Short mmCIF file of C-alpha atoms in Angstrom, two decimals:
data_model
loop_
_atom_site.label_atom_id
_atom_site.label_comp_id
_atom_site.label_asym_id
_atom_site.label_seq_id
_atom_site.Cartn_x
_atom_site.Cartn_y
_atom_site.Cartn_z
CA UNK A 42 -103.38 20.59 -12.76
CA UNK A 43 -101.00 20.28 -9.74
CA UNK A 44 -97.31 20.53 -9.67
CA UNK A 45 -95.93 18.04 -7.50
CA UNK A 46 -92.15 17.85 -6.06
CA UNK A 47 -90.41 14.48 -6.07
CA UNK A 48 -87.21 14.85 -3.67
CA UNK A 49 -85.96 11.85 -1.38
CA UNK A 50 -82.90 11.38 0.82
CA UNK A 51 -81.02 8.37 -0.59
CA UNK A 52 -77.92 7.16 0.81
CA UNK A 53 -74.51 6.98 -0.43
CA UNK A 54 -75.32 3.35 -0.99
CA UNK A 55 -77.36 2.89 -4.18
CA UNK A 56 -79.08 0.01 -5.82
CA UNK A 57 -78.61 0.23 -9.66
CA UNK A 58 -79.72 -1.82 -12.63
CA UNK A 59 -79.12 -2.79 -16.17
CA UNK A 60 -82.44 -3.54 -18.25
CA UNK A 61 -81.73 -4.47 -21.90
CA UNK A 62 -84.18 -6.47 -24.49
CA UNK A 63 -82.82 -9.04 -25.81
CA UNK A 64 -84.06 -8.16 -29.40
CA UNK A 65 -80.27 -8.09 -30.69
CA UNK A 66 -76.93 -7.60 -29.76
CA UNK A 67 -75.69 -4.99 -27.30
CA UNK A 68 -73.53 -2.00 -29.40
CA UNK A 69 -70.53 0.45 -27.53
CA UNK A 70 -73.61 2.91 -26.51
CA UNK A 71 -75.38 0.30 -24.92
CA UNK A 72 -72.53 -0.54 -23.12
CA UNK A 73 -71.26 2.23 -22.20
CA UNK A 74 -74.52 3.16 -20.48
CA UNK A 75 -74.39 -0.55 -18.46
CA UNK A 76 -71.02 0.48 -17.40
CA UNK A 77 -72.01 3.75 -15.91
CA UNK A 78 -74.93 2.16 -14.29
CA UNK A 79 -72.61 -0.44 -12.91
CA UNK A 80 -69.98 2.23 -11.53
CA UNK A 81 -72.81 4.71 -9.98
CA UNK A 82 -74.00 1.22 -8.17
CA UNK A 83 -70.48 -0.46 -7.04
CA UNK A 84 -68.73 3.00 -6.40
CA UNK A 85 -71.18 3.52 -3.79
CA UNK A 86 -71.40 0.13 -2.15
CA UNK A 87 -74.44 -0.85 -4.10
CA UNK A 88 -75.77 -4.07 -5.17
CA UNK A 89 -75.78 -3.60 -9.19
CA UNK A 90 -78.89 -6.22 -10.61
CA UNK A 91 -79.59 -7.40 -14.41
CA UNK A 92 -83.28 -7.37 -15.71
CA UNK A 93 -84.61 -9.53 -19.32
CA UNK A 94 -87.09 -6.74 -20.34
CA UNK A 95 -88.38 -9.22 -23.10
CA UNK A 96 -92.22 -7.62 -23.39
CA UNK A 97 -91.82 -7.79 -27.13
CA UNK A 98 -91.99 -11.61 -27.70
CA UNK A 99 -91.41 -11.36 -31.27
CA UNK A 100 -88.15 -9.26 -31.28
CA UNK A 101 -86.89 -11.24 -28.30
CA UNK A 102 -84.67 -14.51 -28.57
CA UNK A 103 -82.55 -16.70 -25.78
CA UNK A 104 -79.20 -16.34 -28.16
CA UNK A 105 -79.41 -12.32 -27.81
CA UNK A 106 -80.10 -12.65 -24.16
CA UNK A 107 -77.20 -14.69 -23.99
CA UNK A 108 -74.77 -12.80 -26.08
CA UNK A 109 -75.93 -9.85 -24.28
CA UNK A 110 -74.64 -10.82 -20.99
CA UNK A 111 -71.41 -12.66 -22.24
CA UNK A 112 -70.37 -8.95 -23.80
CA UNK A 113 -71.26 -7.37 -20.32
CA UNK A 114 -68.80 -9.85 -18.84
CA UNK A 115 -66.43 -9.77 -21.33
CA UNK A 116 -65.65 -5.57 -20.45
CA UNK A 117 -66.04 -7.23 -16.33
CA UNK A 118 -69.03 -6.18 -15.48
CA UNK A 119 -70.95 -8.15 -12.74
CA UNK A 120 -74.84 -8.32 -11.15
CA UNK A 121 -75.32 -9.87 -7.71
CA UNK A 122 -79.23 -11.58 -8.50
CA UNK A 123 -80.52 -13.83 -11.63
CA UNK A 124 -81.89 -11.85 -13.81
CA UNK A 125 -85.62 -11.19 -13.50
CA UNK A 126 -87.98 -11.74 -17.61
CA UNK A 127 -90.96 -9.27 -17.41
CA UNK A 128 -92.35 -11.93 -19.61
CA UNK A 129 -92.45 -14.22 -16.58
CA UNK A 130 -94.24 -10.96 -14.52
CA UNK A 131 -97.50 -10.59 -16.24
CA UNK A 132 -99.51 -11.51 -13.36
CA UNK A 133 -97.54 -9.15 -10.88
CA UNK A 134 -98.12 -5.93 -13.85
CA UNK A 135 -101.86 -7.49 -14.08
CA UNK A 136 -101.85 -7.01 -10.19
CA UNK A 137 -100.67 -3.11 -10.61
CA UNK A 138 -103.33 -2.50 -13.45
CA UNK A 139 -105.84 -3.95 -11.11
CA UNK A 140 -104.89 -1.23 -8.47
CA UNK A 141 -105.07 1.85 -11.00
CA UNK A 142 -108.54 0.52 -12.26
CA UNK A 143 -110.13 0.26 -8.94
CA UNK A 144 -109.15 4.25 -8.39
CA UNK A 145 -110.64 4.95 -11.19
CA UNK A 146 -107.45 5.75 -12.58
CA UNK A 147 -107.54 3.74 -16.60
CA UNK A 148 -109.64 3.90 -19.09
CA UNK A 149 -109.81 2.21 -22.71
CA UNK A 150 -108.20 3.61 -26.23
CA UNK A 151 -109.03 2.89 -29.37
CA UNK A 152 -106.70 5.25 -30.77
CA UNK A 153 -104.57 3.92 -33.87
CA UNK A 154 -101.21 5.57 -34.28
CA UNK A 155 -102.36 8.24 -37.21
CA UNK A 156 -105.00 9.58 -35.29
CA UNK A 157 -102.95 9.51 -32.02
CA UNK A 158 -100.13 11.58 -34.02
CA UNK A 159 -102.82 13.76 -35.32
CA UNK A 160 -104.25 14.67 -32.01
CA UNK A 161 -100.92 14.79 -30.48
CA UNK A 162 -99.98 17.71 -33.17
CA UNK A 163 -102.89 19.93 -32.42
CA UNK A 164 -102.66 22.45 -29.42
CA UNK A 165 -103.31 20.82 -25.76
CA UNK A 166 -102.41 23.43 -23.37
CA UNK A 167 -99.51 22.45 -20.75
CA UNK A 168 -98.93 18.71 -22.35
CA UNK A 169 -95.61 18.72 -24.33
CA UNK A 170 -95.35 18.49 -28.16
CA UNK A 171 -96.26 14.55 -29.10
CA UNK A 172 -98.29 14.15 -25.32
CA UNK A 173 -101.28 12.25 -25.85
CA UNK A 174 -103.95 14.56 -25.07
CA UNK A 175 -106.74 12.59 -23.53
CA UNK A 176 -108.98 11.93 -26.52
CA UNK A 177 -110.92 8.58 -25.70
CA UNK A 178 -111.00 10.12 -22.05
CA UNK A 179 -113.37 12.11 -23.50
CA UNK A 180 -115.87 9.84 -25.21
CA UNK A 181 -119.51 9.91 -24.30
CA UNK A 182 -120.74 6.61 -23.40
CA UNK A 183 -122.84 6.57 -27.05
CA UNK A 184 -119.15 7.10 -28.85
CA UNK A 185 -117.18 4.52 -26.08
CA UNK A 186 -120.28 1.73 -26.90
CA UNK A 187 -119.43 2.37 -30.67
CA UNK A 188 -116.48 1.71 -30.40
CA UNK A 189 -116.48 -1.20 -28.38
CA UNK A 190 -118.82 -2.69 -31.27
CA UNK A 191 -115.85 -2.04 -34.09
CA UNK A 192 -114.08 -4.92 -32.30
CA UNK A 193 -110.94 -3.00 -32.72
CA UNK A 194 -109.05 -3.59 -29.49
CA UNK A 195 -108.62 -1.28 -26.87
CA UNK A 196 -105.00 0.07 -24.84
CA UNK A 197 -105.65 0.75 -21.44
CA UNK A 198 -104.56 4.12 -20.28
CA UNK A 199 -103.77 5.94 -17.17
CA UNK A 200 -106.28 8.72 -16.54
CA UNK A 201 -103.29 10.98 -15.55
CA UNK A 202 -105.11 14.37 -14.83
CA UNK A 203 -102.02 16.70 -15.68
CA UNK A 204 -99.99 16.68 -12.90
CA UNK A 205 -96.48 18.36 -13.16
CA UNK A 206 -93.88 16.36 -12.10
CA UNK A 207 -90.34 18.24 -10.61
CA UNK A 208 -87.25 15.81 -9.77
CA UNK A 209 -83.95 16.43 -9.70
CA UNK A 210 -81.64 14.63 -11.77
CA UNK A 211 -78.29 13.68 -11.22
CA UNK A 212 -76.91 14.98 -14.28
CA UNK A 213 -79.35 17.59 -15.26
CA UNK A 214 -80.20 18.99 -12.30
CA UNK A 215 -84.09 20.17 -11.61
CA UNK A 216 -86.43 18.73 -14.64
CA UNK A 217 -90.34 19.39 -15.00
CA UNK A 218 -92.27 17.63 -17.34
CA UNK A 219 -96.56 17.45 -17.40
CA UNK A 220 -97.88 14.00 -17.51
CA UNK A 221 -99.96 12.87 -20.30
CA UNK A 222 -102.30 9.90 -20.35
CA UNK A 223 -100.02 7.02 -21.15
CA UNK A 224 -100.62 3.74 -22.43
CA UNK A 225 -100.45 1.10 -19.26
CA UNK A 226 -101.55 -1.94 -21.25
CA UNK A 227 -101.09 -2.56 -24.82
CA UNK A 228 -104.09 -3.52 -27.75
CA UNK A 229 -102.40 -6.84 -27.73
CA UNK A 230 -102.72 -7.90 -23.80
CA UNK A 231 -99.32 -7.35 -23.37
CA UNK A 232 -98.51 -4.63 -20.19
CA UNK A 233 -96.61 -1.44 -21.30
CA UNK A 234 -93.43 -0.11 -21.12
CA UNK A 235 -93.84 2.39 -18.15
CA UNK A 236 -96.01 0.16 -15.86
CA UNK A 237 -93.22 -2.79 -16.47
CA UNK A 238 -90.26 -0.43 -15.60
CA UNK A 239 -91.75 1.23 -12.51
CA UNK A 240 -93.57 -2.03 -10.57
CA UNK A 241 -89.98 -4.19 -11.47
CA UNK A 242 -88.24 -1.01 -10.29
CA UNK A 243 -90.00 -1.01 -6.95
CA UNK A 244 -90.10 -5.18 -6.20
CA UNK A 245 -85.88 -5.18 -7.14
CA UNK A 246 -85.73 -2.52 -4.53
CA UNK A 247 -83.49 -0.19 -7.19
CA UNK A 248 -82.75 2.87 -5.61
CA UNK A 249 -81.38 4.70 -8.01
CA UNK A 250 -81.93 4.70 -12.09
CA UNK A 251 -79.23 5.02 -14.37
CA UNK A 252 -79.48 5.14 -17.97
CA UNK A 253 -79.74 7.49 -21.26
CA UNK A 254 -80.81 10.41 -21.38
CA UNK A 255 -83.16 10.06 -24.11
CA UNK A 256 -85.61 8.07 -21.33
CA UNK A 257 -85.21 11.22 -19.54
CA UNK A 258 -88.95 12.59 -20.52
CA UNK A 259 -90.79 8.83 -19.12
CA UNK A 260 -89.04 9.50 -15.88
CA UNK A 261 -92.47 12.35 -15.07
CA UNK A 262 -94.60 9.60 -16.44
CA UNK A 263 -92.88 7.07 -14.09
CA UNK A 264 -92.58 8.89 -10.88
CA UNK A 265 -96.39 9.66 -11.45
CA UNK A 266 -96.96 5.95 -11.60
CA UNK A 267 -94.99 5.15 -8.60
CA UNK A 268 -96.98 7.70 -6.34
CA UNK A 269 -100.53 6.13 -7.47
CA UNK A 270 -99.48 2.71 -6.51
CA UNK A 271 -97.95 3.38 -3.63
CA UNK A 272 -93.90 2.61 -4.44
CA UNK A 273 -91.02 3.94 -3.69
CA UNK A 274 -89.49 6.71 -5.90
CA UNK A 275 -85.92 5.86 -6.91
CA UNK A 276 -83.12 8.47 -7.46
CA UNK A 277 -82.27 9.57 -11.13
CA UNK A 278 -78.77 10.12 -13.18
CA UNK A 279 -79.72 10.14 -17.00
CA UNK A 280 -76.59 10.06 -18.63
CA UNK A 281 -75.54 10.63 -22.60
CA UNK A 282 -75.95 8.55 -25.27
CA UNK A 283 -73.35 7.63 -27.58
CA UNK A 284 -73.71 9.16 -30.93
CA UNK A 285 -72.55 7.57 -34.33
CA UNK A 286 -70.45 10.03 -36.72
CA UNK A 287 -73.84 10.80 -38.72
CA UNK A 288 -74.23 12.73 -34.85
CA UNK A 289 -77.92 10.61 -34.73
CA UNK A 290 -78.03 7.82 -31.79
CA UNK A 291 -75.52 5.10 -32.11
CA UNK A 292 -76.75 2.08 -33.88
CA UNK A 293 -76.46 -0.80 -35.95
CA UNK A 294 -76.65 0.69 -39.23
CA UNK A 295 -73.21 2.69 -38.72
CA UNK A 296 -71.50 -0.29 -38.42
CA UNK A 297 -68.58 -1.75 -36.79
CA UNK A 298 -70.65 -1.32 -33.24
CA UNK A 299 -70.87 -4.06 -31.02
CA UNK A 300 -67.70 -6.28 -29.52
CA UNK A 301 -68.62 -8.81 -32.20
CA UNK A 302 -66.49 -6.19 -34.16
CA UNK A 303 -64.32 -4.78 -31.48
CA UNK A 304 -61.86 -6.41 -28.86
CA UNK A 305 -63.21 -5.84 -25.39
CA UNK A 306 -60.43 -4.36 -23.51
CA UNK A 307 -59.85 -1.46 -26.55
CA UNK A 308 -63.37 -1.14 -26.02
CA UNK A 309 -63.50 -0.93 -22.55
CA UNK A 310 -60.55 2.20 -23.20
CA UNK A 311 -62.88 4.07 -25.03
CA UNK A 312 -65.46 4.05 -23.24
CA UNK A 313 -63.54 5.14 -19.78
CA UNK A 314 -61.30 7.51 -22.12
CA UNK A 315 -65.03 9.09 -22.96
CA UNK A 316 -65.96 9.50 -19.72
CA UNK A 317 -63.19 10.79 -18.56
CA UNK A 318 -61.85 7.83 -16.34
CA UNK A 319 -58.61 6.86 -18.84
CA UNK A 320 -56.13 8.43 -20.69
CA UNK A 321 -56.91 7.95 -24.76
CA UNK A 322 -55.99 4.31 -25.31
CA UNK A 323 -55.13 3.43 -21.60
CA UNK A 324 -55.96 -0.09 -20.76
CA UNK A 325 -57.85 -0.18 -17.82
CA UNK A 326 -60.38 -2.61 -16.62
CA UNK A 327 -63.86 -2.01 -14.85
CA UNK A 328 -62.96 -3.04 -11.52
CA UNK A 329 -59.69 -0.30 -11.51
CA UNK A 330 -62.52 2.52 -12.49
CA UNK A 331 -64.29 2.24 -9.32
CA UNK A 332 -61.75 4.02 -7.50
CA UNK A 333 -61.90 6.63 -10.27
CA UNK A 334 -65.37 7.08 -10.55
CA UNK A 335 -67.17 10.62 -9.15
CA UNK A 336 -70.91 11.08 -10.08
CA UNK A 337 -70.11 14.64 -9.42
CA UNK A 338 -67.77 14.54 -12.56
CA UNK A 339 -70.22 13.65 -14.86
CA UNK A 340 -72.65 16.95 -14.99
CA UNK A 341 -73.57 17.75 -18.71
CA UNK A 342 -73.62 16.15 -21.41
CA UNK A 343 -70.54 18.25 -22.83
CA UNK A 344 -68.39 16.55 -19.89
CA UNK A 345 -69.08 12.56 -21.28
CA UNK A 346 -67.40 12.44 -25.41
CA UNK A 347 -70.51 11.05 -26.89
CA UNK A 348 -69.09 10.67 -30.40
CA UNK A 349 -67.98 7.00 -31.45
CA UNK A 350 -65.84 6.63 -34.70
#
């Protein structure tokens, strides 16, 4: 294992992004976390860009994707670029894959889910609680030929080798995490989560990521990525999620959530009186918060009101 530093000068200037899936309608949290993105971006001079991450074919329909962005306009948010659908990029994450398995870098799983939760339980050294810890990695070539015969199909994943990955965060300051071997490409042919994010990352030339901070553990996996294929290594501000009054992450099942059920500008209130950037009730509108916005004001997650009632 080697621990490996991840530090870059960025400019005041910063390229930000939104990427939701369109699998349902955007709720307060959600938007809350688009409008943060959007301030880190414009407050700095930044171009602020929209991406359709609509892997999951099933879940994902045209009418969310369009309600989606009519409720980011509605609180006046804005993106300067159509919006890029990863499932339009398959050959460009095939292309990435391609890369990895010519290093030597992927190798097949047959894992199912039980026995990956099962292995991830046991003790595996460094790797964090849940980590996958390299199990099909370790197959003779008897076992991986088995296997192959079951015609169960195989996830491709990156042969990570334990590096520990240090970045500094916006937010949260210095975070260290261990890599795991992570799926790249999914049992189904469809590419993964993490090689999606960090190849459309790179080719929309985002130069810094803003979004919750429960997607603050990938960001190891990600930088990781980035370094074997060569890509730039964007900046990082994970910020808090909004909570419903159960103190679990905001979601549909407490409610009144989304501006189907809410009037945009009282939204919009909240979520700058959470922040910080209005006075309880205030009416303000995106544009006015620019002026008001200071990353340097948002530095725990005590400092941004997560509850929503």
């Amino acid at each position: 294992m080697w621990r490996l530093r991840h530090d870059r000068v960025v400019s005041s200037q910063s390229d930000g992004r939104f990427a939701p899936s369109p699998s349902g309608r955007l709720h307060l949290g959600n938007l809350r976390t688009a409008l943060l993105a959007w301030l880190f971006a414009r407050s700095g001079g930044g171009s602020f860009l929209l991406r359709i991450e609509d892997l999951d074919r099933a879940r994902s329909k045209p009418e969310h994707e369009r309600t989606q962005k009519e409720d980011l306009r509605a609180i006046g948010l804005d993106w300067d670029a159509e919006a890029p659908h990863q499932s339009e990029r398959t050959a460009r994450y095939r292309e990435a894959l391609e890369q990895l398995q010519a290093a030597g870098r992927v190798y097949p799983c047959w894992c199912t889910r039980a026995e990956i939760r099962a292995a991830a339980e046991a003790p595996h050294g460094p790797l964090s609680v849940g980590a996958y810890p390299g199990t099909c990695r370790q197959l003779s070539a008897a076992e991986r030929a088995e296997r192959e015969r079951s015609g169960r199909p195989a996830a491709l994943r990156l042969d990570a080798r334990g590096p520990e990955i240090e970045f500094e965060d916006r937010l949260h300051g210095s975070v260290t995490g261990v890599v795991d071997d992570f799926v790249l490409w999914r049992g189904d042919d469809t590419p993964a989560y993490q090689l999606a994010v960090v190849v459309d990352d790179a080719d929309q030339a985002i130069t810094e990521v803003v979004r919750g901070d429960d997607l603050l553990d990938s960001t190891p996996r990600q930088i990781e990525l980035a370094r074997l294929l060569g890509l730039p290594v964007p900046r990082y501000a994970h910020v808090p999620i909004v909570l419903g009054p159960d103190g679990s992450r905001l979601a549909k099942r407490h409610g009144a959530v989304t501006l189907a059920d809410h009037d945009p500008e009282r939204a919009l209130s909240w979520m700058a009186s959470s922040v910080g950037l209005a006075e309880p009730g205030e009416t303000v509108t995106a544009e006015q918060l620019i002026a008001r916005f200071d990353p340097a004001g948002l530095v725990t997650s005590e400092g941004l009101g997560g509850l929503f009632l």
